[in-house]
Tab-separated table of C-alpha atoms and ligand atoms in Angstrom:
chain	number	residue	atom	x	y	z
F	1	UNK	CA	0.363	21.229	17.482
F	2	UNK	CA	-3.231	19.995	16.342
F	3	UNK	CA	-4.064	16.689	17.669
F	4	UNK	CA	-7.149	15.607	17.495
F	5	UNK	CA	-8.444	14.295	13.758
F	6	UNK	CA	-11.439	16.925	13.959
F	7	UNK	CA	-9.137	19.507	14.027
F	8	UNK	CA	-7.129	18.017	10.446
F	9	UNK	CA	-10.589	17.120	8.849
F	10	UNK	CA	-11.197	19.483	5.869
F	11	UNK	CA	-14.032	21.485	7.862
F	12	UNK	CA	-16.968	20.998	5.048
F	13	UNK	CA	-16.597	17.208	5.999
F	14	UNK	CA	-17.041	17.947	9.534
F	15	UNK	CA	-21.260	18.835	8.568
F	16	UNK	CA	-21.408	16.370	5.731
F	17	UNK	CA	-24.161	14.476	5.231
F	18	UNK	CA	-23.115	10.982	3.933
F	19	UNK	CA	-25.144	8.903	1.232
F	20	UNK	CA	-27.448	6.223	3.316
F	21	UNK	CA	-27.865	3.075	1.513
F	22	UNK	CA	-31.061	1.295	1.555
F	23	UNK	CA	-28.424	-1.656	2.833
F	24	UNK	CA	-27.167	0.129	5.828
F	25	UNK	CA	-30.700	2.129	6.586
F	26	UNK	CA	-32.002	-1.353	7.560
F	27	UNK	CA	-30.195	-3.689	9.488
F	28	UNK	CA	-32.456	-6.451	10.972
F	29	UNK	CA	-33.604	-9.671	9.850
F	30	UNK	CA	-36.158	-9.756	7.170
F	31	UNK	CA	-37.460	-12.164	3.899
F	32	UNK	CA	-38.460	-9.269	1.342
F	33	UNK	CA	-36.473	-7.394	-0.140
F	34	UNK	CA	-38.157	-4.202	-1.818
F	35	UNK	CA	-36.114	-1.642	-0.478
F	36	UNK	CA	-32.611	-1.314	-2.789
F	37	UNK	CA	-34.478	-1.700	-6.264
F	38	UNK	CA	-32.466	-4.337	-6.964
F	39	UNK	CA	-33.815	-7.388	-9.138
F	40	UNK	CA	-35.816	-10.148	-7.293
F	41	UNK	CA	-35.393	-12.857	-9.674
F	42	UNK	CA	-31.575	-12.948	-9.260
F	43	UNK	CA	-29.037	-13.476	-11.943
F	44	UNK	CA	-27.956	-14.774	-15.287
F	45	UNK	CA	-24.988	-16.313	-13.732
F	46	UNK	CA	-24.498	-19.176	-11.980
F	47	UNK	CA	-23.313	-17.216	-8.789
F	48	UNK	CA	-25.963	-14.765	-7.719
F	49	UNK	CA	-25.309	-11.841	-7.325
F	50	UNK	CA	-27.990	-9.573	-7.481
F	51	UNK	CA	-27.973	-7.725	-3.890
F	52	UNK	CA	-26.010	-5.075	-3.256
F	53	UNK	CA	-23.203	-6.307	-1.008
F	54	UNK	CA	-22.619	-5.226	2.630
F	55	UNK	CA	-21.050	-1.373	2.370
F	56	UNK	CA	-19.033	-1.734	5.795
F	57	UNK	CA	-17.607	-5.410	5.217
F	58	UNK	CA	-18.621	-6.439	8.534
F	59	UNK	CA	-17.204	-10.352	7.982
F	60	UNK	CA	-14.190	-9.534	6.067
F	61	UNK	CA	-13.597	-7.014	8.787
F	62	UNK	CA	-14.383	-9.158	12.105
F	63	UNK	CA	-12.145	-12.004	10.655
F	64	UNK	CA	-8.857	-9.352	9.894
F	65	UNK	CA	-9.620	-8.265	13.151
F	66	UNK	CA	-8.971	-11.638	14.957
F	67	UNK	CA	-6.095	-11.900	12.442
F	68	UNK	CA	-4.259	-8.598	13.038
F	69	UNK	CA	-5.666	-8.068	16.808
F	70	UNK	CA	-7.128	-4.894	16.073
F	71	UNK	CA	-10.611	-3.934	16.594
F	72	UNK	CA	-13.258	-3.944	13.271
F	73	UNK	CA	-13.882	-0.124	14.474
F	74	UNK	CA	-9.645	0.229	13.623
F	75	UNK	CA	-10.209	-1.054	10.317
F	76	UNK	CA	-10.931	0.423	6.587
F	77	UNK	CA	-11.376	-1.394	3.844
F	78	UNK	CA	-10.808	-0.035	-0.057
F	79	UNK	CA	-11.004	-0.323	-3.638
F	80	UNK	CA	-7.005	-1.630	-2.790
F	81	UNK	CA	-4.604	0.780	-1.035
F	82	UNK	CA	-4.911	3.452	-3.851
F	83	UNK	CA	-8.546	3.680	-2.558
F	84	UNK	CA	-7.424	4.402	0.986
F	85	UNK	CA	-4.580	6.695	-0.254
F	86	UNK	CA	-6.973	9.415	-2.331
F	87	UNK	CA	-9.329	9.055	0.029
F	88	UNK	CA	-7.100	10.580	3.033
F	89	UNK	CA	-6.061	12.885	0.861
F	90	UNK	CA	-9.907	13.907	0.503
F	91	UNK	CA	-10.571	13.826	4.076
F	92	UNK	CA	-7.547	16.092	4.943
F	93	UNK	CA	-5.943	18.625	2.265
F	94	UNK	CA	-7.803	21.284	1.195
F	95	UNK	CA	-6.779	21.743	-2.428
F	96	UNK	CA	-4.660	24.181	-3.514
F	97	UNK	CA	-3.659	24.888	-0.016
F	98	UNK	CA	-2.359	22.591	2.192
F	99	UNK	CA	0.241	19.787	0.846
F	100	UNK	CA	1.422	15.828	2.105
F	101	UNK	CA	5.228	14.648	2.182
F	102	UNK	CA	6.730	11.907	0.724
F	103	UNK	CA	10.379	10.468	0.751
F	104	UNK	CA	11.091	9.725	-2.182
F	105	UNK	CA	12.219	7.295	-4.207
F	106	UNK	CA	8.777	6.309	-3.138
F	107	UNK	CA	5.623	4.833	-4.111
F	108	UNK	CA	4.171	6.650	-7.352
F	109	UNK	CA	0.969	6.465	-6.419
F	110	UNK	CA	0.949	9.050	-3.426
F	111	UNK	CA	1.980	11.903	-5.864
F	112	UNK	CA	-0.397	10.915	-8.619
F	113	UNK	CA	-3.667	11.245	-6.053
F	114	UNK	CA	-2.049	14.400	-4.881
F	115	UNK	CA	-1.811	15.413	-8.344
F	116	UNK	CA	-5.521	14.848	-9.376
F	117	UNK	CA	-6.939	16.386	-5.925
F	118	UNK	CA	-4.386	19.520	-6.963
F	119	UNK	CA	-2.334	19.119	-3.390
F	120	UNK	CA	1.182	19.852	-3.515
F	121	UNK	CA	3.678	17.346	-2.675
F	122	UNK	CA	6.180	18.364	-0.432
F	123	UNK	CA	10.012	16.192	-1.142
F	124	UNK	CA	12.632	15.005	1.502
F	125	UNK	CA	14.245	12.195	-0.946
F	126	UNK	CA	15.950	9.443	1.244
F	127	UNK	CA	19.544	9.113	1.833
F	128	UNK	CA	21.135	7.609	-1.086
F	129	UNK	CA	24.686	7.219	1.107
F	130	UNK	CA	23.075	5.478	3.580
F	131	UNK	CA	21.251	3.439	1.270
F	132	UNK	CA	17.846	4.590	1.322
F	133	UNK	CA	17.301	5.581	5.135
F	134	UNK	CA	15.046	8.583	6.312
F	135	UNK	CA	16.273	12.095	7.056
F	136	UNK	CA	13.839	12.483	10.185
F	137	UNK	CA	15.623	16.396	10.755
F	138	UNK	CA	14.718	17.349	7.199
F	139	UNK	CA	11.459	16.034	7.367
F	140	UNK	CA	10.230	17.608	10.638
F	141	UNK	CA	12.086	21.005	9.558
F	142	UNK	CA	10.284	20.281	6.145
F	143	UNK	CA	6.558	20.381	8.059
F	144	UNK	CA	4.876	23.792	7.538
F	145	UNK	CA	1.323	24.299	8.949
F	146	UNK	CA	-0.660	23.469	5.820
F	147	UNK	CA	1.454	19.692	5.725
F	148	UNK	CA	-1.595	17.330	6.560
F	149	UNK	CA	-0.003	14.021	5.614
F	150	UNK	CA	3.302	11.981	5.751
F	151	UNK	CA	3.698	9.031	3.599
F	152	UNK	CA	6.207	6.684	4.493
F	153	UNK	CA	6.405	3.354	2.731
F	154	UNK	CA	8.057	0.303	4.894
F	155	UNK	CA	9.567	-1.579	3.522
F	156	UNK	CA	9.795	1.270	0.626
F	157	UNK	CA	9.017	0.383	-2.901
F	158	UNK	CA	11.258	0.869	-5.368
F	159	UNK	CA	14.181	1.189	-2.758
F	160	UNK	CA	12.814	-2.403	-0.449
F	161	UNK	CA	14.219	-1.821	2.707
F	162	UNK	CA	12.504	-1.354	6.241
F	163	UNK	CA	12.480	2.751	7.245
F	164	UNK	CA	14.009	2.550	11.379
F	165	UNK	CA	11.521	2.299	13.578
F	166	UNK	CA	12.913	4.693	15.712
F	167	UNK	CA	12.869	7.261	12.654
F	168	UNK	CA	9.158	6.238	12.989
F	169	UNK	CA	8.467	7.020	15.750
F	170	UNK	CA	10.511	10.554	16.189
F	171	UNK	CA	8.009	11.198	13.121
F	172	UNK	CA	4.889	10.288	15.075
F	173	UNK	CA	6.083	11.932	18.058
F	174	UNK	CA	6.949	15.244	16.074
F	175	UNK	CA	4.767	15.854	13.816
F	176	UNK	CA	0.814	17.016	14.314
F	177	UNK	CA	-0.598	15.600	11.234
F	178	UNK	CA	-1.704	12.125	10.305
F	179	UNK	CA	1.474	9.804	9.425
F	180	UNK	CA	0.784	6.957	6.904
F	181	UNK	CA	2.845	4.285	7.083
F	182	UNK	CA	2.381	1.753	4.095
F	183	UNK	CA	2.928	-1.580	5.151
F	184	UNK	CA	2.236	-3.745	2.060
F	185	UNK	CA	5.289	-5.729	1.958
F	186	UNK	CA	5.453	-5.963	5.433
F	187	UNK	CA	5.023	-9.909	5.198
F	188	UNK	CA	8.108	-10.449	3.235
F	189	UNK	CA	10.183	-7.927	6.213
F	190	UNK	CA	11.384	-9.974	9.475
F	191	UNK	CA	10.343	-6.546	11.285
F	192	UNK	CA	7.375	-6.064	13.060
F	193	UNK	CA	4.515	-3.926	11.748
F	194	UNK	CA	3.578	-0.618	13.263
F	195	UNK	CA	-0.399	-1.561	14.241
F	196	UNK	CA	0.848	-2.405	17.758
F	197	UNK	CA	1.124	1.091	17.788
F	198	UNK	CA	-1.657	2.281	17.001
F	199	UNK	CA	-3.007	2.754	20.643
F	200	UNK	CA	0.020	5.058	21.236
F	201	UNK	CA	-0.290	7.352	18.076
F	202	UNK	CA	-3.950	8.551	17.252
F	203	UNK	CA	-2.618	9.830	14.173
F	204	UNK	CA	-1.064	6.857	12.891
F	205	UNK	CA	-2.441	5.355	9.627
F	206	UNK	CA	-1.171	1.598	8.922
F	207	UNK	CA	-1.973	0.503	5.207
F	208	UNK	CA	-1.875	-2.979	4.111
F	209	UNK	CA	-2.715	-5.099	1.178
F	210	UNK	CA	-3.801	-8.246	-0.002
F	211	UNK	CA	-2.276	-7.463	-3.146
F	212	UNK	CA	1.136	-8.787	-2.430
F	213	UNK	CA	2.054	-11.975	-0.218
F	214	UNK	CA	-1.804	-12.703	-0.017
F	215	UNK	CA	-1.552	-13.053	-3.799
F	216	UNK	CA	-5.152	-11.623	-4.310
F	217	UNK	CA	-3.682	-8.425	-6.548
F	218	UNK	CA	-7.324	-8.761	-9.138
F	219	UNK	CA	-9.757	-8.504	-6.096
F	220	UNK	CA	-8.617	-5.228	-5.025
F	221	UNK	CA	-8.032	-5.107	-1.311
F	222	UNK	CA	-6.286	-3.054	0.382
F	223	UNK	CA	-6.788	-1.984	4.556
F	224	UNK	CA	-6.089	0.784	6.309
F	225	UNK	CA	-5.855	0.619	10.121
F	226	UNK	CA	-6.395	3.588	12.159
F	227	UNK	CA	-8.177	4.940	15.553
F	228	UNK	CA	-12.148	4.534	15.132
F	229	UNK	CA	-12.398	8.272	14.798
F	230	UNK	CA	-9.986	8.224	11.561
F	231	UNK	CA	-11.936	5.530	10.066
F	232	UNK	CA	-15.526	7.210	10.411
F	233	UNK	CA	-14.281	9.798	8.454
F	234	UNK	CA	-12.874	8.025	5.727
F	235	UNK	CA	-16.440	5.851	5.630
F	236	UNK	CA	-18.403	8.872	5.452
F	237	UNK	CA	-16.601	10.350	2.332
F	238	UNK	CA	-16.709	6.329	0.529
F	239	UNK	CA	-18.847	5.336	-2.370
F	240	UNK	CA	-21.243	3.559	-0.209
F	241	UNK	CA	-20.710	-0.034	-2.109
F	242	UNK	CA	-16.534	0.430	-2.458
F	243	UNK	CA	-15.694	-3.500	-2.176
F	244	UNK	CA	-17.839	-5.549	-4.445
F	245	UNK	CA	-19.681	-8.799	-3.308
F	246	UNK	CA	-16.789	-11.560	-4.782
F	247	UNK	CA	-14.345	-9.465	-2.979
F	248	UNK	CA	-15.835	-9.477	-0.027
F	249	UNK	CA	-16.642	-13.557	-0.340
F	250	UNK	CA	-13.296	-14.550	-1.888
F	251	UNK	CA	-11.051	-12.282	0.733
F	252	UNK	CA	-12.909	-14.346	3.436
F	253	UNK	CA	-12.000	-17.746	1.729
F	254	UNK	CA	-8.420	-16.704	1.486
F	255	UNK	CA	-8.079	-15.265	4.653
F	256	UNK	CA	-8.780	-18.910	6.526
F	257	UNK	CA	-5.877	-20.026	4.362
F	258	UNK	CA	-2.938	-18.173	6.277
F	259	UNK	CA	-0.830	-21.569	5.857
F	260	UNK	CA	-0.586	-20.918	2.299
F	261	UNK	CA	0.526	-16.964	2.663
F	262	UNK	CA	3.368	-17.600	5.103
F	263	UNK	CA	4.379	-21.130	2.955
F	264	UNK	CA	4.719	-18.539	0.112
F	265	UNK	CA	6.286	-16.068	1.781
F	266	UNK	CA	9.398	-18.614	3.183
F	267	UNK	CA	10.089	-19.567	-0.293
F	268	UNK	CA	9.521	-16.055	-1.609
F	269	UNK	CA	11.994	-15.100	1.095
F	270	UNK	CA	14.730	-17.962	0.029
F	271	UNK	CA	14.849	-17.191	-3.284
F	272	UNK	CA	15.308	-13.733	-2.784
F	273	UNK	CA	18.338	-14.413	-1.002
F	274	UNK	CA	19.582	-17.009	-3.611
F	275	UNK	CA	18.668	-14.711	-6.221
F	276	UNK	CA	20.481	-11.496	-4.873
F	277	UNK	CA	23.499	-13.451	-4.212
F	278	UNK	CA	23.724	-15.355	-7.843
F	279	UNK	CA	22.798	-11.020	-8.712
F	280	UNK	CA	26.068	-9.691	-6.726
F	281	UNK	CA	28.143	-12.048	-8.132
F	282	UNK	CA	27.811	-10.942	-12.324
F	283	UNK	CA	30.154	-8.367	-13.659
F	284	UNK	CA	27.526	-6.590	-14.825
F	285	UNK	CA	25.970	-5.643	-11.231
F	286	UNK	CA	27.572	-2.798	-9.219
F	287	UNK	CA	25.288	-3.381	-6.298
F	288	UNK	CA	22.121	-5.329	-5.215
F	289	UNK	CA	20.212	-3.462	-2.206
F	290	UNK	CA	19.047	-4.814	0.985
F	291	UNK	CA	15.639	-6.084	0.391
F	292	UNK	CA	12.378	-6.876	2.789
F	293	UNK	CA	10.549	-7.277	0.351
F	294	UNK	CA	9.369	-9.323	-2.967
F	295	UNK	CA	11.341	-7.582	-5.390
F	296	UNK	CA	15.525	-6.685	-5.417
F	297	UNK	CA	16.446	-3.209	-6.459
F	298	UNK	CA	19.762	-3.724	-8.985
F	299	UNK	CA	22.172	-1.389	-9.927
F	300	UNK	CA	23.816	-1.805	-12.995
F	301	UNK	CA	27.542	-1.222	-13.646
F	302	UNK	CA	28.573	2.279	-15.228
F	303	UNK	CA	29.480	0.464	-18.462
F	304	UNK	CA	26.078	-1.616	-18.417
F	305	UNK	CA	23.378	0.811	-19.799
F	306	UNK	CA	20.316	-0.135	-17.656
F	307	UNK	CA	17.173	0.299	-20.047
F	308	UNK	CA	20.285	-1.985	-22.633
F	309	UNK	CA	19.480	-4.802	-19.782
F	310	UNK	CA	15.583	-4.087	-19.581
F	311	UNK	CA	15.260	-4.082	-23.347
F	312	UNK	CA	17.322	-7.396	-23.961
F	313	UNK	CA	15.113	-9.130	-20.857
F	314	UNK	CA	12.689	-7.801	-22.601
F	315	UNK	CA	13.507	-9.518	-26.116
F	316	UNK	CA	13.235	-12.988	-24.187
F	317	UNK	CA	10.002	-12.250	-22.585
F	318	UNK	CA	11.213	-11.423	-19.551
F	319	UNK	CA	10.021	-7.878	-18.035
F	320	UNK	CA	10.982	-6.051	-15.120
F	321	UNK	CA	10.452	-2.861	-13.757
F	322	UNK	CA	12.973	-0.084	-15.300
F	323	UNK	CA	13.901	2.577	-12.809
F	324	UNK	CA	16.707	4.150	-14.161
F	325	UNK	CA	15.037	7.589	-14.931
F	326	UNK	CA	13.888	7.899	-11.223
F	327	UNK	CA	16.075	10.158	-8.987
F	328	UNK	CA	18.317	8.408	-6.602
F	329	UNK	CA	18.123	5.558	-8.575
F	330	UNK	CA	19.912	5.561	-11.662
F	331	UNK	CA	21.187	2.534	-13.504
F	332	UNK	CA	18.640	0.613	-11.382
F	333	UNK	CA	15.738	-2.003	-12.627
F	334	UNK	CA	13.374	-3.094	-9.813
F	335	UNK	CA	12.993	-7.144	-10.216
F	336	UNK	CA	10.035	-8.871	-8.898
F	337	UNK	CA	10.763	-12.054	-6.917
F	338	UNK	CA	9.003	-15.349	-9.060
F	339	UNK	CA	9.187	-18.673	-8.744
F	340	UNK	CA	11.963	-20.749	-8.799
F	341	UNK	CA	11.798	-21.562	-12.078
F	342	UNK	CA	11.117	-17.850	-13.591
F	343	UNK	CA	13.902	-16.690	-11.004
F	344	UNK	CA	16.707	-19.192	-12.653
F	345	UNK	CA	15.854	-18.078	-16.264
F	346	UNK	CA	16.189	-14.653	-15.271
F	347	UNK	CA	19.396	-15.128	-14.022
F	348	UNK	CA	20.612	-17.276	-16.919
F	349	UNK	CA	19.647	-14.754	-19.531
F	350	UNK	CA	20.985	-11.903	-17.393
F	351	UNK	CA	24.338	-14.174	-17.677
F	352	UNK	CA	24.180	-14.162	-21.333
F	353	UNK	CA	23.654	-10.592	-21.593
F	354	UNK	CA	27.067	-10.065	-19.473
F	355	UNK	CA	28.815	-12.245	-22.073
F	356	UNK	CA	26.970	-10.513	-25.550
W	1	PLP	C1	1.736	-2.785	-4.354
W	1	PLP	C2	1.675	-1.646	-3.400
W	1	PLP	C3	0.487	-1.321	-2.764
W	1	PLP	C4	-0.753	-2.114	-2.998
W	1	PLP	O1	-1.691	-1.443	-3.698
W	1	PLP	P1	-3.120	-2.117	-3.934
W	1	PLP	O2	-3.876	-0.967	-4.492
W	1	PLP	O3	-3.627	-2.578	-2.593
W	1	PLP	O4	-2.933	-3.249	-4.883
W	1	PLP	C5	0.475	-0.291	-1.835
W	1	PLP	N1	1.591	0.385	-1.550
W	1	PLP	C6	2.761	0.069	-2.130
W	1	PLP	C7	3.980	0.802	-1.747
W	1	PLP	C8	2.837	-0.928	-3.080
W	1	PLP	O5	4.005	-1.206	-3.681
């Protein structure tokens, strides 16, 4: 079983060169700045912003370290988590020959990257009967030599629910690739994450977000947590400048405001609850899943055509995610937790939708 990352690197990266910015080529403390040809007299906004901003994130990095008690070595930082997915996929499948798993229903976006890099995508869908847990026996049996990656998504998106950590680990412990496990709605879940474990499992990938219970979705930040050597090779294959200046700046505000995340998180939390049970009470609802996350997964009665639901939500300006179509979960819509306010009109005009 290979184990080290050198040995699941795609072997042209092992001799790559990487781009060196005029930024990271000097480091010290200086007054003139002639070196990035950028523009000296600044710019037309109020907020300057006409130096190229720091291509390793060193503040944003040293303050998520404090916050997550990781190391800044442990930590990437992309373009959001789509960044860090397509680039692992670089960094490890050669295309056309080797391949990643998913469980699906699962994130979309895994399969789309593998898509564009032309890496096949290997399927062990969850069990529905169980609902939504992972088939660890299928998926190890599943693992030929050319499967680099493993996605898992905990809590999973559409489906909400934590994956067992035990499953987790038997993954970790039996596979030789690198296993991802996406994390981004890991605030919502009363589990814990996986980065305690990162000392244990060198080829463990933890992705988070700031997308979600951070509430920062438009500044595009999304980190990946992984042994040092995982995350030099991801920042060698990076544009050079992959998290833009305001990012960078505003990330750092936010991230001294962790009052404000878990505040929103409780009341995300409590209205999930009140608005899955007002959900599991309507005629029209077979079944509400378990969720850890900001978002219910509903399925709809037999007699209640699902995309008939989405379109008349949609009619009063209400829209939600239709997942009918996907396998394993038919007659489902995916609904996004709001505020209190949104959360009671949704369930009011879901009422008169039962009675039409
Ligand atoms: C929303 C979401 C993300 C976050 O993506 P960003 O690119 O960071 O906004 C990642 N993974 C899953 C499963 C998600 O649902």
């Amino acid at each position: 079983m290979p184990s080290t990352i050198r040995s699941l690197v795609r072997p042209h990266l092992l001799t790559l060169k990487p781009y060196s910015s005029a930024r990271s080529e000097f480091s010290g403390t200086a007054d003139v700045f002639l070196d990035a040809n950028e523009n000296a007299f600044g710019s037309p906004t109020k907020a300057v912003f006409n130096r190229y901003p720091d291509p390793l994130q060193k503040l944003v990095k040293a303050r998520l370290a404090a916050i997550k008690s990781v190391s800044a070595e442990q930590i990437f930082l992309g373009n959001g988590s789509d960044e860090a997915i397509d680039l692992l996929i670089r960094a490890f499948c050669e295309p056309s020959h080797d391949s990643l798993l998913i469980t699906p229903p699962t994130y979309g976006m895994y399969e789309v990257s593998a898509d564009i890099h032309n890496v096949a995508v290997q399927r062990v869908p969850l069990l529905l009967e169980t609902s939504y847990t992972i088939d660890v026996e299928r998926v190890l049996a599943a693992v030929t030599p050319r499967t680099k990656l493993i996605f898992l998504c905990s809590p999973g998106n559409p489906t909400g629910n934590v994956l067992s950590a035990t499953s987790i680990h038997q993954i970790l412990q039996g596979f030789g690739g690198i296993v991802v496990v996406d994390e981004a709605y890991i605030d919502f879940a009363p589990h814990k994450s996986f980065l305690p474990h990162l000392a244990t499992y060198p080829r463990l990938a933890v992705m988070q977000t700031l997308s979600k219970a951070w509430g920062l979705a438009a500044l595009r930040l999304g980190m990946l947590f992984a042994a040092p050597e995982l995350i030099q090779v991801l920042n060698s294959i990076k544009p050079p400048y992959n998290i833009n200046a305001v990012t960078q700046e505003l990330a750092l505000q936010a991230l001294e405001q962790a009052a404000w995340k878990d505040d929103v998180v409780a009341t995300t939390i409590t209205e999930r609850e009140r608005v899955a049970s007002a959900l599991a009470e309507m005629p029209i609802v077979e079944r509400v899943y378990p969720s850890d996350a900001n978002f219910l997964l509903v399925k709809f009665t037999a007699s209640q055509n699902p995309r008939a639901v989405y379109a008349a939500l949609v009619e009063q300006g209400i829209i939600v995610r239709d997942r009918s179509q996907v396998p394993l979960c038919e007659g489902c819509l995916r609904i996004t937790i709001g505020t209190g306010e949104e959360n009671t009109r949704l369930l009011k005009t879901l009422q008169a939708i039962a009675q039409a």
